[in-house]
mmCIF file of C-alpha atoms and ligand atoms in Angstrom:
data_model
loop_
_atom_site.group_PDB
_atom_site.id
_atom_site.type_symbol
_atom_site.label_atom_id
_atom_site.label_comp_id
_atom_site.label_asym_id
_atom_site.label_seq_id
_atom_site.Cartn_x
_atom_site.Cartn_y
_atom_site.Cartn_z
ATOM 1 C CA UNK A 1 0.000 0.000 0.000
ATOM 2 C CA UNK A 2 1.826 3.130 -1.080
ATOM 3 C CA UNK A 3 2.319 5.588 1.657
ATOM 4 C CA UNK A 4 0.262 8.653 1.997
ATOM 5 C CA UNK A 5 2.272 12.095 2.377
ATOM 6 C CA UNK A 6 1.495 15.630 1.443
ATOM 7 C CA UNK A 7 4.616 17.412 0.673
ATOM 8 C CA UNK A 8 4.823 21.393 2.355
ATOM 9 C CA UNK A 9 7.499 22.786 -0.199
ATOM 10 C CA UNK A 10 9.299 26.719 -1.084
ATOM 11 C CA UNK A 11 10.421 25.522 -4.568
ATOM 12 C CA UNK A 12 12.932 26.381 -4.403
ATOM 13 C CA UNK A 13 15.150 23.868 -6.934
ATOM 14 C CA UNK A 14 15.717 20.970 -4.385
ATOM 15 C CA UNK A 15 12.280 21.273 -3.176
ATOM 16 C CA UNK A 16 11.885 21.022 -6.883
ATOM 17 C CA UNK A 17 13.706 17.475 -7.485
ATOM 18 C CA UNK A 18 12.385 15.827 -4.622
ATOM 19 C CA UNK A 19 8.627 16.643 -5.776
ATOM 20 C CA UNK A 20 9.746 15.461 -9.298
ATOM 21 C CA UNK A 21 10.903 12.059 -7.399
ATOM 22 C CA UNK A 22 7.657 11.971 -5.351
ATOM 23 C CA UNK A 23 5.366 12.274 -7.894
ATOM 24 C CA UNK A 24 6.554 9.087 -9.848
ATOM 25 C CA UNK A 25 7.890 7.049 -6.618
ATOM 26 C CA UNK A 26 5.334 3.890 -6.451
ATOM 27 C CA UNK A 27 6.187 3.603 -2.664
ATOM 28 C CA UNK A 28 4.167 7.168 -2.438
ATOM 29 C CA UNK A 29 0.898 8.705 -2.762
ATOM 30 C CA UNK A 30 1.377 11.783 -3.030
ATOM 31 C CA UNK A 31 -2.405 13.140 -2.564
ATOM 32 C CA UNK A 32 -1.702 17.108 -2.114
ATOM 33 C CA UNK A 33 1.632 19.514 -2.598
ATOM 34 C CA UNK A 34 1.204 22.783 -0.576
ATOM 35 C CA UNK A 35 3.369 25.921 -1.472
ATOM 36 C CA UNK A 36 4.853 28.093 1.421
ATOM 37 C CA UNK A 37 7.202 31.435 0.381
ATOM 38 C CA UNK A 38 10.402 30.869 1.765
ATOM 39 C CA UNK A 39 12.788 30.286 -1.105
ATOM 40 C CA UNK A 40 10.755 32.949 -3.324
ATOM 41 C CA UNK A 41 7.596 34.737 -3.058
ATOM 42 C CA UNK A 42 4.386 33.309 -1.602
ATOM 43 C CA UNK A 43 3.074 34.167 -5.235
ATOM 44 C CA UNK A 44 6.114 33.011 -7.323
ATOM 45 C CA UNK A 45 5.842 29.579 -4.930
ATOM 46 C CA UNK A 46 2.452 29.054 -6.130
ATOM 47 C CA UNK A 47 3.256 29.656 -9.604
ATOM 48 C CA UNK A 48 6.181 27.233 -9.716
ATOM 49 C CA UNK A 49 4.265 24.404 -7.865
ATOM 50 C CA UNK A 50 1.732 24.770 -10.143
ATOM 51 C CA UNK A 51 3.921 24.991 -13.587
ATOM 52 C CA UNK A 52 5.943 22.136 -12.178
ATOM 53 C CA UNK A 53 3.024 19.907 -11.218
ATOM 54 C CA UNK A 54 1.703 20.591 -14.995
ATOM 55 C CA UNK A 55 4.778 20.103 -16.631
ATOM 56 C CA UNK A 56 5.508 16.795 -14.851
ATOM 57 C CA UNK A 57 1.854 15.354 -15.539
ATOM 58 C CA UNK A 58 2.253 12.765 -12.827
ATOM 59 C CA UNK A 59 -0.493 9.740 -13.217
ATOM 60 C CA UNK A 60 -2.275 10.857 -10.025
ATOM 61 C CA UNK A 61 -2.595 14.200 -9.871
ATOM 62 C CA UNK A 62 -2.448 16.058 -6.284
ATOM 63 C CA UNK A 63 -4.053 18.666 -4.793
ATOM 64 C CA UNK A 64 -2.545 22.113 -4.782
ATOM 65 C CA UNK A 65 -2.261 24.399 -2.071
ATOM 66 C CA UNK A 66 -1.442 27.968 -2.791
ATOM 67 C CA UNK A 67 0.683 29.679 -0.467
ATOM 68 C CA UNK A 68 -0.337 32.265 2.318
ATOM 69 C CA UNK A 69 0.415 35.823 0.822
ATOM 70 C CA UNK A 70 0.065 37.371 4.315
ATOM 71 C CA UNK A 71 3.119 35.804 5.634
ATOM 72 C CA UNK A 72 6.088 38.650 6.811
ATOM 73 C CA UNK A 73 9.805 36.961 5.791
ATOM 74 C CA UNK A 74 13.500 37.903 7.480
ATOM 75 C CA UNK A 75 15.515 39.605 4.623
ATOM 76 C CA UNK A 76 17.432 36.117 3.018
ATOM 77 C CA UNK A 77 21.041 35.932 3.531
ATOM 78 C CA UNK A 78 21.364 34.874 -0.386
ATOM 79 C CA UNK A 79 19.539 33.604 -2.621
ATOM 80 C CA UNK A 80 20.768 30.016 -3.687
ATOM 81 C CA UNK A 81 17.417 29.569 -6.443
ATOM 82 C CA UNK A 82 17.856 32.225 -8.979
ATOM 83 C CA UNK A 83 14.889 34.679 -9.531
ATOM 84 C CA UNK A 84 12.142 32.445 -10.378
ATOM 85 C CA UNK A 85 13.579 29.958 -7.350
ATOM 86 C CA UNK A 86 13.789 27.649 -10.230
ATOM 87 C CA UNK A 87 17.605 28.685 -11.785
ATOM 88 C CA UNK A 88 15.600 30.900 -13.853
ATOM 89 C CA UNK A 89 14.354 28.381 -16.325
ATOM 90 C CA UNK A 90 11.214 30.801 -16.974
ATOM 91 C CA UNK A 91 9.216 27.766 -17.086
ATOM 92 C CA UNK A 92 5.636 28.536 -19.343
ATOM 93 C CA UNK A 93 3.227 29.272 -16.375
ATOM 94 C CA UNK A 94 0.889 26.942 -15.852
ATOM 95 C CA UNK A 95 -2.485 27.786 -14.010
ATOM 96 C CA UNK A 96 -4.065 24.343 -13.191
ATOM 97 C CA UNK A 97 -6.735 26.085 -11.342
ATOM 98 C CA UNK A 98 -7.970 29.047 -9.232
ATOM 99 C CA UNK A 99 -6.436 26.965 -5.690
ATOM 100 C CA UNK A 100 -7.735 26.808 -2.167
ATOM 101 C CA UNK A 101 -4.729 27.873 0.088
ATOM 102 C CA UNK A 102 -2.504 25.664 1.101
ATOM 103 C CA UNK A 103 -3.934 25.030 5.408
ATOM 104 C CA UNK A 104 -7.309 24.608 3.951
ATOM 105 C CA UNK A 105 -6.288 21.757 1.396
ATOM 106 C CA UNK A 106 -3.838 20.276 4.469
ATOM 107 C CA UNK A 107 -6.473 20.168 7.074
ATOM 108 C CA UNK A 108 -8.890 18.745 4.909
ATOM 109 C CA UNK A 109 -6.436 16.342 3.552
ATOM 110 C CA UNK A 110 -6.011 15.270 7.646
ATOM 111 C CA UNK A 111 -9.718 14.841 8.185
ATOM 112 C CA UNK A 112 -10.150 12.901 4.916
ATOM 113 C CA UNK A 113 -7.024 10.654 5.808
ATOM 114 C CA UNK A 114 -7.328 10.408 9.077
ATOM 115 C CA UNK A 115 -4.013 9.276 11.069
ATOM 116 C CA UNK A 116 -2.735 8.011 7.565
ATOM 117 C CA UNK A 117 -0.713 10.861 6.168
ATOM 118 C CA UNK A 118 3.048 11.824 6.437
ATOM 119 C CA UNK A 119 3.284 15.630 6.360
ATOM 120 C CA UNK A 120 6.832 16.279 4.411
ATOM 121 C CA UNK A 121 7.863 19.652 5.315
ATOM 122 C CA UNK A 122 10.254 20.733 2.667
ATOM 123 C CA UNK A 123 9.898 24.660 3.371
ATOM 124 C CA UNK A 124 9.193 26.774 6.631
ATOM 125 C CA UNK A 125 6.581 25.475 9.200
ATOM 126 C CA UNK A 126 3.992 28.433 8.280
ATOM 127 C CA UNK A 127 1.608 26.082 6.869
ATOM 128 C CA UNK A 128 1.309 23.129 9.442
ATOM 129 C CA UNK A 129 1.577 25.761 12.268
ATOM 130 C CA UNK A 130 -1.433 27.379 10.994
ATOM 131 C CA UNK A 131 -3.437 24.174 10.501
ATOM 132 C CA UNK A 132 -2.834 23.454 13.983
ATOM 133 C CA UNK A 133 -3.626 26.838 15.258
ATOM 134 C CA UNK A 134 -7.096 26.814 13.689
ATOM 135 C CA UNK A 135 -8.052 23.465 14.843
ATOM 136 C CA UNK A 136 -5.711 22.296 17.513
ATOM 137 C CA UNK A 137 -7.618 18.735 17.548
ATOM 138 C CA UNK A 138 -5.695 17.898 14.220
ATOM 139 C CA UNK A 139 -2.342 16.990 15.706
ATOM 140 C CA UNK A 140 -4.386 13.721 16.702
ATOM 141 C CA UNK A 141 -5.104 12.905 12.808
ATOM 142 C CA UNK A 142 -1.722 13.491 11.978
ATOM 143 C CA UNK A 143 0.506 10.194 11.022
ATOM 144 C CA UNK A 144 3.692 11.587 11.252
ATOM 145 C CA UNK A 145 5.270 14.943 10.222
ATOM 146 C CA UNK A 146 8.869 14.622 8.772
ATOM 147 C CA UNK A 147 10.917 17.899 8.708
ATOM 148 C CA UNK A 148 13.673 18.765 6.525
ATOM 149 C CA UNK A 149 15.324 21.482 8.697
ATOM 150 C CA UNK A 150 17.328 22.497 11.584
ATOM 151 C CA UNK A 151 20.433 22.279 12.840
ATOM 152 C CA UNK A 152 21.511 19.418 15.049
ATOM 153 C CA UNK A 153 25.150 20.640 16.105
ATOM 154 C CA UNK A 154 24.007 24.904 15.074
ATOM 155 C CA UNK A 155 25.689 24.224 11.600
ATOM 156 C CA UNK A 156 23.431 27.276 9.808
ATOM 157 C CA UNK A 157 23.380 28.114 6.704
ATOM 158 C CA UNK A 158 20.917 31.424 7.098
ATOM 159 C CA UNK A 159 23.095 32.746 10.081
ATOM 160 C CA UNK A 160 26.020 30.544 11.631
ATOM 161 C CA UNK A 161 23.562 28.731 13.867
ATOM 162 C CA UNK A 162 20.190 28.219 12.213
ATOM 163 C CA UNK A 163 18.480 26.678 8.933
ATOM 164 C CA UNK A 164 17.130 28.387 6.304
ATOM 165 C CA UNK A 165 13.763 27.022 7.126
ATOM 166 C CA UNK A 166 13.492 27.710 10.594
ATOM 167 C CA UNK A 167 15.032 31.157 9.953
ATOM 168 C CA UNK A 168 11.959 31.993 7.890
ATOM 169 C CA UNK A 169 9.414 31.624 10.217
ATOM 170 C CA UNK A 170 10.828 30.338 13.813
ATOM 171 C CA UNK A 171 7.424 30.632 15.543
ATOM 172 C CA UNK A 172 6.189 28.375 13.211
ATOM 173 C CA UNK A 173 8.944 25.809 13.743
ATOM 174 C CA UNK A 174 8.707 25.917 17.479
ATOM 175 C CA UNK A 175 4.645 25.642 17.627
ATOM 176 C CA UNK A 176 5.148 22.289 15.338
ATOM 177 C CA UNK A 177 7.798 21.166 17.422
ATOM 178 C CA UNK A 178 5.774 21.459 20.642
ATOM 179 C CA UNK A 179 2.856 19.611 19.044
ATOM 180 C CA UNK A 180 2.471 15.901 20.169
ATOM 181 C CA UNK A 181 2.080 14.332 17.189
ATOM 182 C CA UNK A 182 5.402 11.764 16.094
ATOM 183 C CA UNK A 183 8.194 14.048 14.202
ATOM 184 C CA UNK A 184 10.755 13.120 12.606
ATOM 185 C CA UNK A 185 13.792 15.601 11.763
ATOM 186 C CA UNK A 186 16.462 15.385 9.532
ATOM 187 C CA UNK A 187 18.994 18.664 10.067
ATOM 188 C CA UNK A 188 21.309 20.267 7.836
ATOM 189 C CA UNK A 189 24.138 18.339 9.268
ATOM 190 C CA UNK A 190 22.635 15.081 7.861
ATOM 191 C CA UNK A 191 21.569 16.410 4.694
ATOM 192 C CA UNK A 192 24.639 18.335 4.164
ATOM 193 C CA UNK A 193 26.417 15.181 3.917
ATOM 194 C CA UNK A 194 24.874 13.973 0.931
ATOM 195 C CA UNK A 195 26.837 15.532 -1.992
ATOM 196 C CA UNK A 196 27.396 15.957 -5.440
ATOM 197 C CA UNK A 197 29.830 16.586 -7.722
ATOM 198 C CA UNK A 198 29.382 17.784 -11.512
ATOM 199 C CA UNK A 199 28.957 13.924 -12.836
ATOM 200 C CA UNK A 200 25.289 14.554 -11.556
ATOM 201 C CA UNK A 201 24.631 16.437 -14.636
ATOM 202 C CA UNK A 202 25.481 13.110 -16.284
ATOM 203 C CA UNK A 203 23.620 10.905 -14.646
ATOM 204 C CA UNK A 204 19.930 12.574 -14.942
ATOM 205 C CA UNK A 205 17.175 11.611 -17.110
ATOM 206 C CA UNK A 206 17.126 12.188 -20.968
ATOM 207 C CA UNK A 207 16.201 15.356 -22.048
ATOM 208 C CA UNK A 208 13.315 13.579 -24.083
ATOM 209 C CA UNK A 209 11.512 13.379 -20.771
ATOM 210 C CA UNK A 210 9.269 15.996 -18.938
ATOM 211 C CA UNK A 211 11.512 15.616 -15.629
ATOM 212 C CA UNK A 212 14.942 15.516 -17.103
ATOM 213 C CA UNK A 213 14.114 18.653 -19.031
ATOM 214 C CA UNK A 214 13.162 20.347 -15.946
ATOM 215 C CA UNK A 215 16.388 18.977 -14.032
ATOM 216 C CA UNK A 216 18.428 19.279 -16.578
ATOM 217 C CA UNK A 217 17.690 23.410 -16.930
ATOM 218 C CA UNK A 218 17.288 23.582 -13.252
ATOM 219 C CA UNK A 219 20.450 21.940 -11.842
ATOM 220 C CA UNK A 220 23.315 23.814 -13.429
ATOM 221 C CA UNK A 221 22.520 26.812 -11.863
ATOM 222 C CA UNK A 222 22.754 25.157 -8.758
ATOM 223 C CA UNK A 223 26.383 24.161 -9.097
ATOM 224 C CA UNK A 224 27.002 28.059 -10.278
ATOM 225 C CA UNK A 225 25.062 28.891 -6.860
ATOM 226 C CA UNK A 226 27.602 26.721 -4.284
ATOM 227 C CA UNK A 227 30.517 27.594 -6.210
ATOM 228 C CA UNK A 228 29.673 31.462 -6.243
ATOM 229 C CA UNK A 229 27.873 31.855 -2.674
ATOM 230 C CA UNK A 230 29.087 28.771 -0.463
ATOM 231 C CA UNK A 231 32.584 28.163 -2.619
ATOM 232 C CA UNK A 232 31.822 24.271 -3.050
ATOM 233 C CA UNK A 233 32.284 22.555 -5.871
ATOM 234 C CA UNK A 234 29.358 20.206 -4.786
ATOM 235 C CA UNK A 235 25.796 20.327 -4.538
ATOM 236 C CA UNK A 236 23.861 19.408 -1.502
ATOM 237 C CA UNK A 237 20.238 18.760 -2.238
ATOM 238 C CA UNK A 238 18.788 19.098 1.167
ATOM 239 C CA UNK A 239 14.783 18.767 0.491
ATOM 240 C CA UNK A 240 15.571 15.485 -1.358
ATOM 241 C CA UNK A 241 17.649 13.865 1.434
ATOM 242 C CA UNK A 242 14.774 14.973 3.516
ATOM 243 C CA UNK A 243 12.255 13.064 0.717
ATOM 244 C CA UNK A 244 15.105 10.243 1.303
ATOM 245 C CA UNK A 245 14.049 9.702 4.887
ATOM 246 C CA UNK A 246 10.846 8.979 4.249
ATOM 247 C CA UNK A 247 11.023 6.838 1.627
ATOM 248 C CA UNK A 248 13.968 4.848 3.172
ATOM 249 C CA UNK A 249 13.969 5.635 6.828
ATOM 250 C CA UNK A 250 16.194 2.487 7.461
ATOM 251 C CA UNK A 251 19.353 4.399 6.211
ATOM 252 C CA UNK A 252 19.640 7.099 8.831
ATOM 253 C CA UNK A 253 20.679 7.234 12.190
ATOM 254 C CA UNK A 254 18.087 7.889 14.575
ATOM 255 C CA UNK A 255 18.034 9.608 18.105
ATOM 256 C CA UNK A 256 14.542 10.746 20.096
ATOM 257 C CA UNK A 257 15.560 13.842 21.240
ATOM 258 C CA UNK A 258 14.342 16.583 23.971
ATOM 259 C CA UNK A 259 14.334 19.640 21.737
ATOM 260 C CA UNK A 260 12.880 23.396 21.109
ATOM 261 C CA UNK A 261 13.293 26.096 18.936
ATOM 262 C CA UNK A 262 15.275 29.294 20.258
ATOM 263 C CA UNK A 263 12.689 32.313 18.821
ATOM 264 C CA UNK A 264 13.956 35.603 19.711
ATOM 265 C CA UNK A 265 17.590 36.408 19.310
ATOM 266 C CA UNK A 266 18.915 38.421 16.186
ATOM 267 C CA UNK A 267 21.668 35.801 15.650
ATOM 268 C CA UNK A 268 19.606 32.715 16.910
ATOM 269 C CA UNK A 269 15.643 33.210 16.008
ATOM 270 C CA UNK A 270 14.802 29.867 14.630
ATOM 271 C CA UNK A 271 17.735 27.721 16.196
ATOM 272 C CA UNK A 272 17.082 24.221 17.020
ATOM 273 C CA UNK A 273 17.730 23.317 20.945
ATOM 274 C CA UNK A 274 18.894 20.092 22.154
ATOM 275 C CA UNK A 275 18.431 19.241 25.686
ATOM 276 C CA UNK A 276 22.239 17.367 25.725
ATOM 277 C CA UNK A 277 22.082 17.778 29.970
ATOM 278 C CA UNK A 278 23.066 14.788 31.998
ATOM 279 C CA UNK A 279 19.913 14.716 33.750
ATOM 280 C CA UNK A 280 17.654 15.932 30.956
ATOM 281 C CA UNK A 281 14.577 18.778 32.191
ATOM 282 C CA UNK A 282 12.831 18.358 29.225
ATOM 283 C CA UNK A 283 10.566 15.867 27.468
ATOM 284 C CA UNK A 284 11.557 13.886 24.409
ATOM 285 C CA UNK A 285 9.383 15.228 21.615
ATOM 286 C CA UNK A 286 11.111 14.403 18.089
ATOM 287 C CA UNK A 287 13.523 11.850 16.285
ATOM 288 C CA UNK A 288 16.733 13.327 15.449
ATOM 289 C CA UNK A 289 18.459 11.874 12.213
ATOM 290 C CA UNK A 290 21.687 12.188 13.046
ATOM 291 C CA UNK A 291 23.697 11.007 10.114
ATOM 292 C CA UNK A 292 23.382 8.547 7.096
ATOM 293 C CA UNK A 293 24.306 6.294 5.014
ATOM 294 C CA UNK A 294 25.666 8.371 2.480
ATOM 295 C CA UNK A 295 26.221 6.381 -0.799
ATOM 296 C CA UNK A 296 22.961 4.397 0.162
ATOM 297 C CA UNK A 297 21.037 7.411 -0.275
ATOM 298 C CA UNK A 298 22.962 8.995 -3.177
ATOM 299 C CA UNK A 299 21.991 6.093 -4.828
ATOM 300 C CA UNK A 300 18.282 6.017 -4.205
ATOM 301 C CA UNK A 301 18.159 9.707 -5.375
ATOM 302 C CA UNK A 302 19.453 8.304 -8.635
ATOM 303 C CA UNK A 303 16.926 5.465 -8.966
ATOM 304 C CA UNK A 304 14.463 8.030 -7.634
ATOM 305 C CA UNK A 305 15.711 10.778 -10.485
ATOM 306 C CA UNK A 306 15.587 7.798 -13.415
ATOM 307 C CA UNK A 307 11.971 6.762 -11.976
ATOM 308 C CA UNK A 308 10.878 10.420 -12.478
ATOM 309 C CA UNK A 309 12.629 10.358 -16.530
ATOM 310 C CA UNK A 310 10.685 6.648 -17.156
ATOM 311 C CA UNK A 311 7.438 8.580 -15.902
ATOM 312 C CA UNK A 312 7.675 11.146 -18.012
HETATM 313 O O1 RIB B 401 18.243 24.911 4.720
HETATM 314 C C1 RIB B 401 17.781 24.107 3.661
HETATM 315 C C2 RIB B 401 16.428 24.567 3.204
HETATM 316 O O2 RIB B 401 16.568 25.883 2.723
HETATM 317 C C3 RIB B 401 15.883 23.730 2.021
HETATM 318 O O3 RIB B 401 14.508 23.487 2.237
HETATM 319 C C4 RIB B 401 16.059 24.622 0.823
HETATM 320 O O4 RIB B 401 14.985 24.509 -0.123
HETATM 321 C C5 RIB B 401 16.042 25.992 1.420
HETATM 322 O O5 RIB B 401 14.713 26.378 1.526
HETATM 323 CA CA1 CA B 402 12.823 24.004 0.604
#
């Protein structure tokens, strides 16, 4: 039986790849993709969700949420995504339909799937915080949220301690963090160990196929972007390691954790806490995933990658 999720995404390029992988993974049923701003604009989120759910035609096609346009951002550090958060592909704009926003189409997702669902956060926490904060009751119909984001060790990338995600909207992150419902997260630290060098360009689907078209335009900008702004030759893909988790959970390391999210602070708003004392004062309240097997999961992202070409 293929695994419920909704996936909560910024695209954002490897928010990008991982949907492309979701939508043609057999293991998954995909049955919404919300947008959040984050990445880009709550707008230009919506757009590319959209454009990329149209382009990649999967077989079942999701619901769409449209992302809150109300939401107030931190300036970004840098912008690893390119202007259209997509490597500027300019990708024809695709309006599949008018859209409900993306909490309505979650919490009505919940209540139609009740305790079945994965909730893949991909993107900041504004989304899932607000579903809970309408109807608080929903963290019981929740299956399991899995969070790309944090920082395990305060390995940033947005400041020197804290995630880009979690940056964005730290309220957000600690409200879902708080909630009882089971959480899995997988921090930079883990995801920044899965990475790529230029032979990825190699290695994606034809060009005669809908999702190595898109990757193919998409991904070279990201190798400009960590050479120029992080000075790496290699890629990490972050939101796909996180999609990695949840399709093959068995290749991470795993620690329940007592943790919270730090929300004031100009150097620290959005920082991940771990409660490392020898007699701990806090509760457990999330799996940690503290490292990886690394070429395990490169290589699913390939088989992943080719799945999306064959589809396609
Ligand atoms: O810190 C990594 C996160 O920031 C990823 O979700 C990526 O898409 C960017 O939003
Ligand atoms: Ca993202």
């Amino acid at each position: 039986m293929p695994r419920k999720v909704i996936l909560d995404i910024d695209p954002g390029i490897d928010d990008a790849v991982a949907l492309a992988m979701a939508l043609f993974d057999p293991r998954l049923e995909v049955v919404a993709v919300t947008a959040s701003g984050g990445n880009v604009s709550p707008e230009q989120a919506t757009a590319n969700l959209q454009t990329l759910v149209g382009l990649l035609d999967p077989p079942r096609l999701p619901r769409l949420g449209a992302a809150p346009t109300d939401t107030v951002w931190p300036a970004k550090p840098f912008n690893m995504h390119g202007p259209d958060g997509l490597g500027g592909i300019d990708l024809p704009v695709a309006r599949l339909h008018s859209g409900h926003v993306s909490e309505k189409v979650i919490w009505e997702t919940f209540h139609a799937y009740p305790r079945e669902v994965t909730f893949v956060a991909l993107g900041p926490l504004t989304n899932l915080s607000r579903v809970l904060t309408r109807d608080p009751a929903i963290a019981e119909l929740i299956g399991e949220v899995v969070i790309a984001g944090g920082t395990a060790h305060g390995n940033g990338n947005a400041t020197p301690v804290v995630d880009f995600n979690f940056y964005c909207d730290p309220r957000a992150a600690r409200h879902v963090v708080r909630e009882p419902m089971a959480k899995t997260l997988v921090p930079l630290e883990t995801t920044g160990q899965v990475t790529f060098g230029f032979e990825l360009l190699d290695q994606l689907p034809a060009e005669s196929s809908r999702a190595g078209l898109i990757l193919r335009a998409m991904l070279p900008h990201t190798f400009r972007a960590h050479r120029q702004l992080l000075g790496s030759e290699g890629i990490s893909l972050h939101d796909v390691v996180g999609l990695v988790a949840v399709t093959n959970p068995e290749l991470f390391e795993r620690s329940t954790v007592a943790a919270d999210i730090e929300t004031g602070g100009e150097l620290t708003a959005g920082m991940l806490v771990v409660d490392r004392r020898t007699v701990r004062q806090w509760r457990p309240n999330l799996d940690l995933l503290t490292g990886c097997d690394v070429e395990a999961v490169k290589d699913c992202i390939l088989r992943g990658l080719a799945a999306a070409g064959a589809g396609t």
